[in-house]
Amino acid sequence: MLRREAGLTQTQLAAEVGVSARQIAGYEQGCNSPSPRHLRRMAHVLHTSPQILAGVG
């Protein structure tokens, strides 16, 4: 998991992205999807592309 490889907790990633840790957990579990803006922000924080995070690339 990219978040763990980056050494971030769900709470830390959430703070960087501007969402709650519960939302990050939901994204990771596939229960919900981030908005395009949040997806881009997560990709930036995790040093990857939005396509990789979305499972497209």
Short mmCIF file of N, CA and C in Angstrom, two decimals:
data_model
loop_
_atom_site.label_atom_id
_atom_site.label_comp_id
_atom_site.label_asym_id
_atom_site.label_seq_id
_atom_site.Cartn_x
_atom_site.Cartn_y
_atom_site.Cartn_z
N MET A 1 0.85 -1.18 0.00
CA MET A 1 0.00 0.00 0.00
C MET A 1 0.89 1.24 0.00
N LEU A 2 0.61 2.14 -0.90
CA LEU A 2 1.45 3.33 -1.07
C LEU A 2 1.51 4.20 0.18
N ARG A 3 0.41 4.30 0.88
CA ARG A 3 0.40 5.13 2.09
C ARG A 3 1.39 4.59 3.11
N ARG A 4 1.36 3.31 3.33
CA ARG A 4 2.28 2.71 4.30
C ARG A 4 3.72 2.81 3.82
N GLU A 5 3.95 2.59 2.51
CA GLU A 5 5.30 2.73 1.96
C GLU A 5 5.83 4.14 2.16
N ALA A 6 4.93 5.12 2.14
CA ALA A 6 5.32 6.51 2.36
C ALA A 6 5.51 6.82 3.84
N GLY A 7 5.19 5.85 4.71
CA GLY A 7 5.36 6.05 6.15
C GLY A 7 4.30 6.93 6.77
N LEU A 8 3.11 6.95 6.17
CA LEU A 8 2.03 7.80 6.67
C LEU A 8 0.91 6.98 7.28
N THR A 9 0.33 7.51 8.33
CA THR A 9 -0.88 6.92 8.89
C THR A 9 -2.07 7.46 8.11
N GLN A 10 -3.23 6.85 8.30
CA GLN A 10 -4.44 7.37 7.67
C GLN A 10 -4.70 8.80 8.13
N THR A 11 -4.46 9.07 9.38
CA THR A 11 -4.68 10.41 9.93
C THR A 11 -3.74 11.43 9.29
N GLN A 12 -2.48 11.06 9.10
CA GLN A 12 -1.52 11.97 8.47
C GLN A 12 -1.89 12.25 7.02
N LEU A 13 -2.23 11.20 6.28
CA LEU A 13 -2.62 11.40 4.88
C LEU A 13 -3.89 12.24 4.79
N ALA A 14 -4.82 11.96 5.68
CA ALA A 14 -6.06 12.73 5.69
C ALA A 14 -5.79 14.22 5.90
N ALA A 15 -4.89 14.54 6.82
CA ALA A 15 -4.56 15.94 7.07
C ALA A 15 -3.93 16.59 5.85
N GLU A 16 -3.10 15.86 5.14
CA GLU A 16 -2.45 16.40 3.93
C GLU A 16 -3.46 16.62 2.81
N VAL A 17 -4.45 15.74 2.72
CA VAL A 17 -5.43 15.79 1.63
C VAL A 17 -6.59 16.73 1.95
N GLY A 18 -6.89 16.88 3.23
CA GLY A 18 -8.01 17.73 3.62
C GLY A 18 -9.31 16.97 3.78
N VAL A 19 -9.21 15.70 4.17
CA VAL A 19 -10.38 14.87 4.43
C VAL A 19 -10.21 14.23 5.80
N SER A 20 -11.19 13.45 6.22
CA SER A 20 -11.08 12.76 7.51
C SER A 20 -10.35 11.42 7.34
N ALA A 21 -9.82 10.93 8.44
CA ALA A 21 -9.17 9.61 8.42
C ALA A 21 -10.19 8.54 8.05
N ARG A 22 -11.43 8.73 8.43
CA ARG A 22 -12.50 7.79 8.07
C ARG A 22 -12.68 7.73 6.56
N GLN A 23 -12.58 8.88 5.89
CA GLN A 23 -12.69 8.89 4.43
C GLN A 23 -11.52 8.13 3.80
N ILE A 24 -10.31 8.33 4.32
CA ILE A 24 -9.15 7.60 3.80
C ILE A 24 -9.38 6.10 3.97
N ALA A 25 -9.87 5.69 5.12
CA ALA A 25 -10.16 4.27 5.35
C ALA A 25 -11.18 3.76 4.34
N GLY A 26 -12.18 4.55 4.06
CA GLY A 26 -13.19 4.17 3.07
C GLY A 26 -12.61 4.03 1.68
N TYR A 27 -11.70 4.94 1.31
CA TYR A 27 -11.05 4.84 0.01
C TYR A 27 -10.24 3.55 -0.07
N GLU A 28 -9.49 3.26 0.98
CA GLU A 28 -8.64 2.08 1.00
C GLU A 28 -9.45 0.78 0.96
N GLN A 29 -10.62 0.79 1.57
CA GLN A 29 -11.46 -0.40 1.61
C GLN A 29 -12.35 -0.52 0.38
N GLY A 30 -12.34 0.50 -0.47
CA GLY A 30 -13.16 0.48 -1.67
C GLY A 30 -14.62 0.79 -1.42
N CYS A 31 -14.92 1.34 -0.25
CA CYS A 31 -16.31 1.67 0.09
C CYS A 31 -16.77 2.97 -0.56
N ASN A 32 -15.84 3.86 -0.84
CA ASN A 32 -16.17 5.12 -1.51
C ASN A 32 -14.96 5.57 -2.32
N SER A 33 -15.18 6.57 -3.13
CA SER A 33 -14.13 7.08 -4.02
C SER A 33 -13.86 8.54 -3.74
N PRO A 34 -12.61 8.96 -3.83
CA PRO A 34 -12.29 10.37 -3.61
C PRO A 34 -12.75 11.23 -4.78
N SER A 35 -12.98 12.48 -4.50
CA SER A 35 -13.27 13.42 -5.58
C SER A 35 -12.02 13.58 -6.43
N PRO A 36 -12.16 14.06 -7.66
CA PRO A 36 -10.97 14.27 -8.49
C PRO A 36 -9.93 15.16 -7.82
N ARG A 37 -10.36 16.17 -7.11
CA ARG A 37 -9.44 17.07 -6.42
C ARG A 37 -8.67 16.33 -5.33
N HIS A 38 -9.37 15.54 -4.54
CA HIS A 38 -8.71 14.78 -3.47
C HIS A 38 -7.82 13.69 -4.04
N LEU A 39 -8.23 13.08 -5.13
CA LEU A 39 -7.40 12.07 -5.78
C LEU A 39 -6.08 12.68 -6.25
N ARG A 40 -6.14 13.86 -6.85
CA ARG A 40 -4.92 14.54 -7.29
C ARG A 40 -4.03 14.89 -6.11
N ARG A 41 -4.64 15.34 -5.02
CA ARG A 41 -3.85 15.71 -3.83
C ARG A 41 -3.18 14.47 -3.22
N MET A 42 -3.93 13.37 -3.13
CA MET A 42 -3.34 12.13 -2.60
C MET A 42 -2.18 11.66 -3.48
N ALA A 43 -2.36 11.74 -4.78
CA ALA A 43 -1.30 11.33 -5.70
C ALA A 43 -0.06 12.18 -5.48
N HIS A 44 -0.24 13.47 -5.31
CA HIS A 44 0.89 14.36 -5.07
C HIS A 44 1.61 13.98 -3.78
N VAL A 45 0.86 13.80 -2.71
CA VAL A 45 1.44 13.46 -1.41
C VAL A 45 2.17 12.12 -1.46
N LEU A 46 1.61 11.16 -2.22
CA LEU A 46 2.18 9.81 -2.29
C LEU A 46 3.17 9.64 -3.44
N HIS A 47 3.46 10.73 -4.15
CA HIS A 47 4.45 10.71 -5.24
C HIS A 47 4.11 9.67 -6.31
N THR A 48 2.87 9.71 -6.76
CA THR A 48 2.43 8.82 -7.82
C THR A 48 1.42 9.57 -8.68
N SER A 49 0.80 8.90 -9.61
CA SER A 49 -0.18 9.56 -10.47
C SER A 49 -1.59 9.22 -10.02
N PRO A 50 -2.54 10.10 -10.33
CA PRO A 50 -3.93 9.79 -10.00
C PRO A 50 -4.40 8.50 -10.68
N GLN A 51 -3.88 8.23 -11.87
CA GLN A 51 -4.27 7.03 -12.59
C GLN A 51 -3.85 5.77 -11.83
N ILE A 52 -2.66 5.79 -11.26
CA ILE A 52 -2.20 4.65 -10.46
C ILE A 52 -3.10 4.46 -9.25
N LEU A 53 -3.42 5.54 -8.56
CA LEU A 53 -4.30 5.44 -7.39
C LEU A 53 -5.69 4.95 -7.75
N ALA A 54 -6.17 5.34 -8.92
CA ALA A 54 -7.50 4.93 -9.36
C ALA A 54 -7.50 3.53 -9.96
N GLY A 55 -6.31 2.94 -10.12
CA GLY A 55 -6.22 1.60 -10.67
C GLY A 55 -6.36 1.55 -12.17
N VAL A 56 -6.12 2.68 -12.83
CA VAL A 56 -6.27 2.76 -14.28
C VAL A 56 -4.92 2.61 -14.99
N GLY A 57 -3.83 3.03 -14.33
CA GLY A 57 -2.55 3.03 -14.99
C GLY A 57 -1.60 1.97 -14.56
#
